[in-house]
């Protein structure tokens, strides 16, 4: 081969090597997932939380996303018992926050809890009535008045179980016109004028603002609810789920809960 031919061959070989190296670099770059950042934890989690946590957890989720770029928190709110039923039936949840320990225990018994649940808040019942209080309710005993349109939570729901405890402790027999599947449904019946009174959490009364009037009653101390939170055992993103739980129990998370009327769990 002539010298000129050899030079051309060398040039072609060098070009092929450069193209090959460029291809390898492009392949390596394309293999990197945008959901796998160099530092921190990102991705998506679904949080199942008791209905009474809607306002606070919406704020907590927004703050968490802001402090964890690339992260999305999906929220699902309902009565705690309904959420347990959904999770045990296979619903894709990463975090479960219950309004009582009873429903958390149900999830533990199903083997669907990762680690030990953490108590993060407490809540107590309060009587809720329309702003004008047309039935002149002033005490728990008044809720037993004949003809009163009273709405409470169903027994399997934490606020319903707390209501039963209060009834037994105070020796008052209530005759509600309906039993709802979540505390927000009870509140809705009162704000819409369908009910004269209801039993909800103090946090729900505060969240409703001037749409309702709250009436404290001493018997409520017999049924304070403790709220536990856990990572669900079937979660595909346990690290991120654990980080969300840590944000709920951290000082800033506790400030948000306290501002909404939640109490601090006993240590």
PDB file of C-alpha atoms in Angstrom:
ATOM      1  CA  UNK A   1       0.000   0.000   0.000  1.00  0.00           C
ATOM      2  CA  UNK A   2       1.295   3.456  -0.897  1.00  0.00           C
ATOM      3  CA  UNK A   3       2.174   5.961   1.849  1.00  0.00           C
ATOM      4  CA  UNK A   4      -0.877   8.045   0.884  1.00  0.00           C
ATOM      5  CA  UNK A   5      -3.113   4.992   1.222  1.00  0.00           C
ATOM      6  CA  UNK A   6      -1.688   4.165   4.633  1.00  0.00           C
ATOM      7  CA  UNK A   7      -2.405   7.687   5.846  1.00  0.00           C
ATOM      8  CA  UNK A   8      -6.011   7.471   4.664  1.00  0.00           C
ATOM      9  CA  UNK A   9      -6.472   4.144   6.470  1.00  0.00           C
ATOM     10  CA  UNK A  10      -5.063   5.610   9.671  1.00  0.00           C
ATOM     11  CA  UNK A  11      -7.451   8.538   9.458  1.00  0.00           C
ATOM     12  CA  UNK A  12     -10.445   6.249   8.901  1.00  0.00           C
ATOM     13  CA  UNK A  13      -9.458   4.076  11.880  1.00  0.00           C
ATOM     14  CA  UNK A  14      -9.053   7.113  14.136  1.00  0.00           C
ATOM     15  CA  UNK A  15     -12.469   8.399  13.095  1.00  0.00           C
ATOM     16  CA  UNK A  16     -14.053   5.042  13.881  1.00  0.00           C
ATOM     17  CA  UNK A  17     -12.479   4.994  17.341  1.00  0.00           C
ATOM     18  CA  UNK A  18     -13.686   8.528  18.103  1.00  0.00           C
ATOM     19  CA  UNK A  19     -17.216   7.639  16.987  1.00  0.00           C
ATOM     20  CA  UNK A  20     -17.153   4.515  19.130  1.00  0.00           C
ATOM     21  CA  UNK A  21     -16.038   6.429  22.220  1.00  0.00           C
ATOM     22  CA  UNK A  22     -18.683   9.071  21.650  1.00  0.00           C
ATOM     23  CA  UNK A  23     -21.310   6.374  21.412  1.00  0.00           C
ATOM     24  CA  UNK A  24     -20.224   4.846  24.687  1.00  0.00           C
ATOM     25  CA  UNK A  25     -20.403   8.237  26.391  1.00  0.00           C
ATOM     26  CA  UNK A  26     -23.888   8.868  25.021  1.00  0.00           C
ATOM     27  CA  UNK A  27     -25.035   5.432  26.180  1.00  0.00           C
ATOM     28  CA  UNK A  28     -23.716   6.038  29.673  1.00  0.00           C
ATOM     29  CA  UNK A  29     -25.487   9.389  29.909  1.00  0.00           C
ATOM     30  CA  UNK A  30     -28.802   7.991  28.685  1.00  0.00           C
ATOM     31  CA  UNK A  31     -28.661   5.128  31.190  1.00  0.00           C
ATOM     32  CA  UNK A  32     -28.779   7.564  34.120  1.00  0.00           C
ATOM     33  CA  UNK A  33     -32.358   7.799  35.421  1.00  0.00           C
ATOM     34  CA  UNK A  34     -33.705  11.265  36.212  1.00  0.00           C
ATOM     35  CA  UNK A  35     -35.462   9.649  39.185  1.00  0.00           C
ATOM     36  CA  UNK A  36     -32.121   8.627  40.691  1.00  0.00           C
ATOM     37  CA  UNK A  37     -30.315  11.844  41.722  1.00  0.00           C
ATOM     38  CA  UNK A  38     -26.703  11.870  42.733  1.00  0.00           C
ATOM     39  CA  UNK A  39     -27.629  12.864  46.278  1.00  0.00           C
ATOM     40  CA  UNK A  40     -30.755  12.631  48.419  1.00  0.00           C
ATOM     41  CA  UNK A  41     -33.907  10.563  47.897  1.00  0.00           C
ATOM     42  CA  UNK A  42     -36.450  11.301  45.178  1.00  0.00           C
ATOM     43  CA  UNK A  43     -39.392   9.580  43.560  1.00  0.00           C
ATOM     44  CA  UNK A  44     -43.050   9.255  44.389  1.00  0.00           C
ATOM     45  CA  UNK A  45     -44.914   8.058  47.470  1.00  0.00           C
ATOM     46  CA  UNK A  46     -48.577   7.653  48.318  1.00  0.00           C
ATOM     47  CA  UNK A  47     -49.703   8.613  51.810  1.00  0.00           C
ATOM     48  CA  UNK A  48     -52.950   7.186  53.205  1.00  0.00           C
ATOM     49  CA  UNK A  49     -54.065   9.417  56.075  1.00  0.00           C
ATOM     50  CA  UNK A  50     -57.089   9.748  58.346  1.00  0.00           C
ATOM     51  CA  UNK A  51     -59.668  12.286  57.169  1.00  0.00           C
ATOM     52  CA  UNK A  52     -58.987  14.552  60.138  1.00  0.00           C
ATOM     53  CA  UNK A  53     -55.416  15.040  58.861  1.00  0.00           C
ATOM     54  CA  UNK A  54     -56.391  16.493  55.479  1.00  0.00           C
ATOM     55  CA  UNK A  55     -55.443  20.102  56.147  1.00  0.00           C
ATOM     56  CA  UNK A  56     -52.192  19.441  57.991  1.00  0.00           C
ATOM     57  CA  UNK A  57     -50.938  16.642  55.746  1.00  0.00           C
ATOM     58  CA  UNK A  58     -51.649  18.695  52.638  1.00  0.00           C
ATOM     59  CA  UNK A  59     -49.347  21.358  54.063  1.00  0.00           C
ATOM     60  CA  UNK A  60     -46.781  18.811  55.249  1.00  0.00           C
ATOM     61  CA  UNK A  61     -46.709  17.149  51.822  1.00  0.00           C
ATOM     62  CA  UNK A  62     -46.181  20.494  50.091  1.00  0.00           C
ATOM     63  CA  UNK A  63     -43.300  21.366  52.409  1.00  0.00           C
ATOM     64  CA  UNK A  64     -41.780  17.915  51.905  1.00  0.00           C
ATOM     65  CA  UNK A  65     -41.882  18.233  48.111  1.00  0.00           C
ATOM     66  CA  UNK A  66     -40.284  21.678  48.345  1.00  0.00           C
ATOM     67  CA  UNK A  67     -37.409  20.332  50.440  1.00  0.00           C
ATOM     68  CA  UNK A  68     -37.018  17.204  48.279  1.00  0.00           C
ATOM     69  CA  UNK A  69     -36.748  18.315  44.634  1.00  0.00           C
ATOM     70  CA  UNK A  70     -37.967  15.643  42.228  1.00  0.00           C
ATOM     71  CA  UNK A  71     -40.294  14.129  44.819  1.00  0.00           C
ATOM     72  CA  UNK A  72     -44.086  13.797  44.535  1.00  0.00           C
ATOM     73  CA  UNK A  73     -46.380  13.011  47.464  1.00  0.00           C
ATOM     74  CA  UNK A  74     -49.815  11.648  46.562  1.00  0.00           C
ATOM     75  CA  UNK A  75     -52.415  11.949  49.344  1.00  0.00           C
ATOM     76  CA  UNK A  76     -55.491   9.818  49.998  1.00  0.00           C
ATOM     77  CA  UNK A  77     -57.832  10.702  52.877  1.00  0.00           C
ATOM     78  CA  UNK A  78     -60.661   8.632  54.376  1.00  0.00           C
ATOM     79  CA  UNK A  79     -61.757   7.056  57.635  1.00  0.00           C
ATOM     80  CA  UNK A  80     -58.898   5.053  59.161  1.00  0.00           C
ATOM     81  CA  UNK A  81     -60.851   1.788  59.019  1.00  0.00           C
ATOM     82  CA  UNK A  82     -61.578   2.296  55.314  1.00  0.00           C
ATOM     83  CA  UNK A  83     -57.911   2.970  54.635  1.00  0.00           C
ATOM     84  CA  UNK A  84     -56.863  -0.221  56.423  1.00  0.00           C
ATOM     85  CA  UNK A  85     -59.372  -2.170  54.331  1.00  0.00           C
ATOM     86  CA  UNK A  86     -57.947  -0.644  51.148  1.00  0.00           C
ATOM     87  CA  UNK A  87     -54.332  -1.373  52.081  1.00  0.00           C
ATOM     88  CA  UNK A  88     -55.038  -4.985  53.069  1.00  0.00           C
ATOM     89  CA  UNK A  89     -56.881  -5.388  49.754  1.00  0.00           C
ATOM     90  CA  UNK A  90     -53.728  -4.366  47.897  1.00  0.00           C
ATOM     91  CA  UNK A  91     -54.058  -0.605  47.455  1.00  0.00           C
ATOM     92  CA  UNK A  92     -50.624   0.926  46.701  1.00  0.00           C
ATOM     93  CA  UNK A  93     -49.765   2.876  49.843  1.00  0.00           C
ATOM     94  CA  UNK A  94     -46.310   3.791  51.129  1.00  0.00           C
ATOM     95  CA  UNK A  95     -47.302   5.543  54.369  1.00  0.00           C
ATOM     96  CA  UNK A  96     -50.305   5.065  56.645  1.00  0.00           C
ATOM     97  CA  UNK A  97     -51.318   7.620  59.282  1.00  0.00           C
ATOM     98  CA  UNK A  98     -54.180   6.469  61.505  1.00  0.00           C
ATOM     99  CA  UNK A  99     -56.433   8.462  63.820  1.00  0.00           C
ATOM    100  CA  UNK A 100     -56.176   5.729  66.443  1.00  0.00           C
ATOM    101  CA  UNK A 101     -53.989   2.845  67.536  1.00  0.00           C
ATOM    102  CA  UNK A 102     -56.755   0.273  67.029  1.00  0.00           C
ATOM    103  CA  UNK A 103     -56.739   0.514  63.241  1.00  0.00           C
ATOM    104  CA  UNK A 104     -52.952   0.627  63.169  1.00  0.00           C
ATOM    105  CA  UNK A 105     -52.964  -2.632  65.132  1.00  0.00           C
ATOM    106  CA  UNK A 106     -55.225  -4.159  62.474  1.00  0.00           C
ATOM    107  CA  UNK A 107     -52.630  -3.330  59.821  1.00  0.00           C
ATOM    108  CA  UNK A 108     -49.875  -4.752  62.017  1.00  0.00           C
ATOM    109  CA  UNK A 109     -51.855  -7.959  62.488  1.00  0.00           C
ATOM    110  CA  UNK A 110     -52.048  -8.241  58.692  1.00  0.00           C
ATOM    111  CA  UNK A 111     -48.249  -8.138  58.497  1.00  0.00           C
ATOM    112  CA  UNK A 112     -48.306  -4.946  56.426  1.00  0.00           C
ATOM    113  CA  UNK A 113     -46.313  -2.644  58.685  1.00  0.00           C
ATOM    114  CA  UNK A 114     -42.603  -2.004  58.198  1.00  0.00           C
ATOM    115  CA  UNK A 115     -40.929  -1.381  61.545  1.00  0.00           C
ATOM    116  CA  UNK A 116     -42.639   0.096  64.573  1.00  0.00           C
ATOM    117  CA  UNK A 117     -45.380   2.741  64.166  1.00  0.00           C
ATOM    118  CA  UNK A 118     -44.568   6.138  65.648  1.00  0.00           C
ATOM    119  CA  UNK A 119     -47.112   8.212  67.616  1.00  0.00           C
ATOM    120  CA  UNK A 120     -47.097  11.763  66.267  1.00  0.00           C
ATOM    121  CA  UNK A 121     -50.253  13.541  67.541  1.00  0.00           C
ATOM    122  CA  UNK A 122     -53.332  13.379  69.744  1.00  0.00           C
ATOM    123  CA  UNK A 123     -56.859  14.702  69.290  1.00  0.00           C
ATOM    124  CA  UNK A 124     -60.029  15.069  71.357  1.00  0.00           C
ATOM    125  CA  UNK A 125     -63.724  15.294  70.572  1.00  0.00           C
ATOM    126  CA  UNK A 126     -65.760  18.458  70.559  1.00  0.00           C
ATOM    127  CA  UNK A 127     -69.443  19.131  69.968  1.00  0.00           C
ATOM    128  CA  UNK A 128     -70.047  20.965  66.712  1.00  0.00           C
ATOM    129  CA  UNK A 129     -73.197  22.936  65.897  1.00  0.00           C
ATOM    130  CA  UNK A 130     -74.263  25.510  63.278  1.00  0.00           C
ATOM    131  CA  UNK A 131     -73.129  29.078  64.133  1.00  0.00           C
ATOM    132  CA  UNK A 132     -76.588  30.026  65.437  1.00  0.00           C
ATOM    133  CA  UNK A 133     -76.830  26.826  67.547  1.00  0.00           C
ATOM    134  CA  UNK A 134     -80.583  26.429  66.817  1.00  0.00           C
ATOM    135  CA  UNK A 135     -80.985  23.488  69.218  1.00  0.00           C
ATOM    136  CA  UNK A 136     -79.356  25.409  72.101  1.00  0.00           C
ATOM    137  CA  UNK A 137     -76.745  22.749  72.780  1.00  0.00           C
ATOM    138  CA  UNK A 138     -74.497  23.497  75.752  1.00  0.00           C
ATOM    139  CA  UNK A 139     -73.350  20.109  77.040  1.00  0.00           C
ATOM    140  CA  UNK A 140     -72.928  16.442  76.182  1.00  0.00           C
ATOM    141  CA  UNK A 141     -76.203  15.649  77.956  1.00  0.00           C
ATOM    142  CA  UNK A 142     -77.999  18.015  75.569  1.00  0.00           C
ATOM    143  CA  UNK A 143     -77.120  15.697  72.689  1.00  0.00           C
ATOM    144  CA  UNK A 144     -79.625  13.185  74.111  1.00  0.00           C
ATOM    145  CA  UNK A 145     -82.556  15.595  73.688  1.00  0.00           C
ATOM    146  CA  UNK A 146     -85.583  13.975  71.981  1.00  0.00           C
ATOM    147  CA  UNK A 147     -85.966  15.009  68.353  1.00  0.00           C
ATOM    148  CA  UNK A 148     -82.399  16.321  68.052  1.00  0.00           C
ATOM    149  CA  UNK A 149     -80.806  15.696  64.652  1.00  0.00           C
ATOM    150  CA  UNK A 150     -77.465  14.365  65.866  1.00  0.00           C
ATOM    151  CA  UNK A 151     -74.775  12.964  63.551  1.00  0.00           C
ATOM    152  CA  UNK A 152     -71.770  10.962  64.771  1.00  0.00           C
ATOM    153  CA  UNK A 153     -69.089   8.704  63.313  1.00  0.00           C
ATOM    154  CA  UNK A 154     -69.708   4.984  62.863  1.00  0.00           C
ATOM    155  CA  UNK A 155     -68.234   2.777  65.640  1.00  0.00           C
ATOM    156  CA  UNK A 156     -65.465   1.333  63.436  1.00  0.00           C
ATOM    157  CA  UNK A 157     -64.119   4.835  62.728  1.00  0.00           C
ATOM    158  CA  UNK A 158     -61.777   6.315  65.366  1.00  0.00           C
ATOM    159  CA  UNK A 159     -64.061   9.289  66.104  1.00  0.00           C
ATOM    160  CA  UNK A 160     -66.953   6.832  66.456  1.00  0.00           C
ATOM    161  CA  UNK A 161     -65.015   4.627  68.848  1.00  0.00           C
ATOM    162  CA  UNK A 162     -64.134   7.724  70.872  1.00  0.00           C
ATOM    163  CA  UNK A 163     -67.803   8.710  70.915  1.00  0.00           C
ATOM    164  CA  UNK A 164     -68.747   5.291  72.313  1.00  0.00           C
ATOM    165  CA  UNK A 165     -66.101   5.656  75.018  1.00  0.00           C
ATOM    166  CA  UNK A 166     -67.464   9.069  75.991  1.00  0.00           C
ATOM    167  CA  UNK A 167     -71.036   7.727  76.111  1.00  0.00           C
ATOM    168  CA  UNK A 168     -70.052   4.879  78.404  1.00  0.00           C
ATOM    169  CA  UNK A 169     -67.904   7.072  80.628  1.00  0.00           C
ATOM    170  CA  UNK A 170     -70.561   9.777  80.996  1.00  0.00           C
ATOM    171  CA  UNK A 171     -73.540   7.423  81.144  1.00  0.00           C
ATOM    172  CA  UNK A 172     -75.235   9.254  78.257  1.00  0.00           C
ATOM    173  CA  UNK A 173     -77.184   7.359  75.604  1.00  0.00           C
ATOM    174  CA  UNK A 174     -77.109   9.058  72.201  1.00  0.00           C
ATOM    175  CA  UNK A 175     -79.590   8.423  69.399  1.00  0.00           C
ATOM    176  CA  UNK A 176     -78.014   9.765  66.195  1.00  0.00           C
ATOM    177  CA  UNK A 177     -79.993  10.116  62.981  1.00  0.00           C
ATOM    178  CA  UNK A 178     -76.956   8.871  61.050  1.00  0.00           C
ATOM    179  CA  UNK A 179     -73.495   7.401  61.564  1.00  0.00           C
ATOM    180  CA  UNK A 180     -70.860   8.519  59.066  1.00  0.00           C
ATOM    181  CA  UNK A 181     -67.751   6.790  57.736  1.00  0.00           C
ATOM    182  CA  UNK A 182     -65.445   9.738  58.438  1.00  0.00           C
ATOM    183  CA  UNK A 183     -65.274  12.757  60.705  1.00  0.00           C
ATOM    184  CA  UNK A 184     -65.354  15.101  57.717  1.00  0.00           C
ATOM    185  CA  UNK A 185     -68.719  13.626  56.706  1.00  0.00           C
ATOM    186  CA  UNK A 186     -70.097  14.449  60.155  1.00  0.00           C
ATOM    187  CA  UNK A 187     -68.814  17.988  59.843  1.00  0.00           C
ATOM    188  CA  UNK A 188     -70.350  18.264  56.385  1.00  0.00           C
ATOM    189  CA  UNK A 189     -73.795  17.333  57.696  1.00  0.00           C
ATOM    190  CA  UNK A 190     -73.598  20.116  60.280  1.00  0.00           C
ATOM    191  CA  UNK A 191     -72.241  22.804  57.946  1.00  0.00           C
ATOM    192  CA  UNK A 192     -74.918  21.990  55.362  1.00  0.00           C
ATOM    193  CA  UNK A 193     -77.705  22.335  57.934  1.00  0.00           C
ATOM    194  CA  UNK A 194     -78.704  18.674  57.742  1.00  0.00           C
ATOM    195  CA  UNK A 195     -77.887  18.163  61.416  1.00  0.00           C
ATOM    196  CA  UNK A 196     -78.410  20.144  64.614  1.00  0.00           C
ATOM    197  CA  UNK A 197     -75.192  18.854  66.139  1.00  0.00           C
ATOM    198  CA  UNK A 198     -72.349  16.411  65.700  1.00  0.00           C
ATOM    199  CA  UNK A 199     -69.293  15.035  67.453  1.00  0.00           C
ATOM    200  CA  UNK A 200     -66.005  15.721  65.676  1.00  0.00           C
ATOM    201  CA  UNK A 201     -62.418  16.501  66.648  1.00  0.00           C
ATOM    202  CA  UNK A 202     -61.369  19.887  67.948  1.00  0.00           C
ATOM    203  CA  UNK A 203     -59.099  20.155  64.888  1.00  0.00           C
ATOM    204  CA  UNK A 204     -62.099  19.872  62.561  1.00  0.00           C
ATOM    205  CA  UNK A 205     -63.895  22.652  64.404  1.00  0.00           C
ATOM    206  CA  UNK A 206     -60.860  24.924  64.066  1.00  0.00           C
ATOM    207  CA  UNK A 207     -60.476  24.095  60.364  1.00  0.00           C
ATOM    208  CA  UNK A 208     -64.136  24.913  59.676  1.00  0.00           C
ATOM    209  CA  UNK A 209     -63.734  28.443  61.029  1.00  0.00           C
ATOM    210  CA  UNK A 210     -66.908  30.517  61.242  1.00  0.00           C
ATOM    211  CA  UNK A 211     -68.957  27.877  59.431  1.00  0.00           C
ATOM    212  CA  UNK A 212     -69.607  26.169  62.775  1.00  0.00           C
ATOM    213  CA  UNK A 213     -69.469  26.678  66.507  1.00  0.00           C
ATOM    214  CA  UNK A 214     -67.494  24.364  68.760  1.00  0.00           C
ATOM    215  CA  UNK A 215     -68.591  23.419  72.255  1.00  0.00           C
ATOM    216  CA  UNK A 216     -66.088  21.883  74.655  1.00  0.00           C
ATOM    217  CA  UNK A 217     -67.251  19.274  77.143  1.00  0.00           C
ATOM    218  CA  UNK A 218     -65.223  17.800  80.034  1.00  0.00           C
ATOM    219  CA  UNK A 219     -66.188  14.206  79.281  1.00  0.00           C
ATOM    220  CA  UNK A 220     -64.063  14.331  76.112  1.00  0.00           C
ATOM    221  CA  UNK A 221     -60.908  13.772  78.172  1.00  0.00           C
ATOM    222  CA  UNK A 222     -61.941  10.145  78.584  1.00  0.00           C
ATOM    223  CA  UNK A 223     -61.434   9.482  74.892  1.00  0.00           C
ATOM    224  CA  UNK A 224     -58.334  11.268  73.620  1.00  0.00           C
ATOM    225  CA  UNK A 225     -57.111   9.618  70.412  1.00  0.00           C
ATOM    226  CA  UNK A 226     -53.449   8.917  69.682  1.00  0.00           C
ATOM    227  CA  UNK A 227     -52.357   9.112  66.034  1.00  0.00           C
ATOM    228  CA  UNK A 228     -49.646   6.661  64.865  1.00  0.00           C
ATOM    229  CA  UNK A 229     -47.848   6.678  61.493  1.00  0.00           C
ATOM    230  CA  UNK A 230     -45.877   3.938  59.718  1.00  0.00           C
ATOM    231  CA  UNK A 231     -44.270   2.860  56.476  1.00  0.00           C
ATOM    232  CA  UNK A 232     -46.376   0.201  54.757  1.00  0.00           C
ATOM    233  CA  UNK A 233     -44.568  -3.105  54.360  1.00  0.00           C
ATOM    234  CA  UNK A 234     -45.335  -3.394  50.639  1.00  0.00           C
ATOM    235  CA  UNK A 235     -43.972   0.074  49.829  1.00  0.00           C
ATOM    236  CA  UNK A 236     -41.482   0.055  46.927  1.00  0.00           C
ATOM    237  CA  UNK A 237     -39.902   3.278  48.207  1.00  0.00           C
ATOM    238  CA  UNK A 238     -39.396   2.746  51.920  1.00  0.00           C
ATOM    239  CA  UNK A 239     -36.488   5.172  52.205  1.00  0.00           C
ATOM    240  CA  UNK A 240     -38.574   8.078  50.943  1.00  0.00           C
ATOM    241  CA  UNK A 241     -41.542   6.946  53.049  1.00  0.00           C
ATOM    242  CA  UNK A 242     -39.333   6.952  56.146  1.00  0.00           C
ATOM    243  CA  UNK A 243     -38.097  10.447  55.280  1.00  0.00           C
ATOM    244  CA  UNK A 244     -41.680  11.704  55.041  1.00  0.00           C
ATOM    245  CA  UNK A 245     -42.494  10.226  58.445  1.00  0.00           C
ATOM    246  CA  UNK A 246     -39.388  11.888  59.866  1.00  0.00           C
ATOM    247  CA  UNK A 247     -40.634  15.232  58.542  1.00  0.00           C
ATOM    248  CA  UNK A 248     -43.981  14.724  60.305  1.00  0.00           C
ATOM    249  CA  UNK A 249     -42.337  14.000  63.667  1.00  0.00           C
ATOM    250  CA  UNK A 250     -39.684  16.713  63.292  1.00  0.00           C
ATOM    251  CA  UNK A 251     -40.105  20.050  65.128  1.00  0.00           C
ATOM    252  CA  UNK A 252     -41.389  21.874  62.028  1.00  0.00           C
ATOM    253  CA  UNK A 253     -43.948  19.156  61.353  1.00  0.00           C
ATOM    254  CA  UNK A 254     -45.072  19.228  64.958  1.00  0.00           C
ATOM    255  CA  UNK A 255     -45.532  23.018  64.767  1.00  0.00           C
ATOM    256  CA  UNK A 256     -47.925  22.588  61.832  1.00  0.00           C
ATOM    257  CA  UNK A 257     -49.919  19.970  63.730  1.00  0.00           C
ATOM    258  CA  UNK A 258     -50.015  22.059  66.914  1.00  0.00           C
ATOM    259  CA  UNK A 259     -51.267  25.097  64.990  1.00  0.00           C
ATOM    260  CA  UNK A 260     -54.183  22.980  63.755  1.00  0.00           C
ATOM    261  CA  UNK A 261     -55.128  21.988  67.310  1.00  0.00           C
ATOM    262  CA  UNK A 262     -53.454  18.594  67.601  1.00  0.00           C
ATOM    263  CA  UNK A 263     -51.866  17.649  70.885  1.00  0.00           C
ATOM    264  CA  UNK A 264     -48.452  16.146  71.483  1.00  0.00           C
ATOM    265  CA  UNK A 265     -48.350  12.380  72.073  1.00  0.00           C
ATOM    266  CA  UNK A 266     -47.301  11.244  75.489  1.00  0.00           C
ATOM    267  CA  UNK A 267     -43.636  10.316  75.573  1.00  0.00           C
TER     268      UNK A 267
END
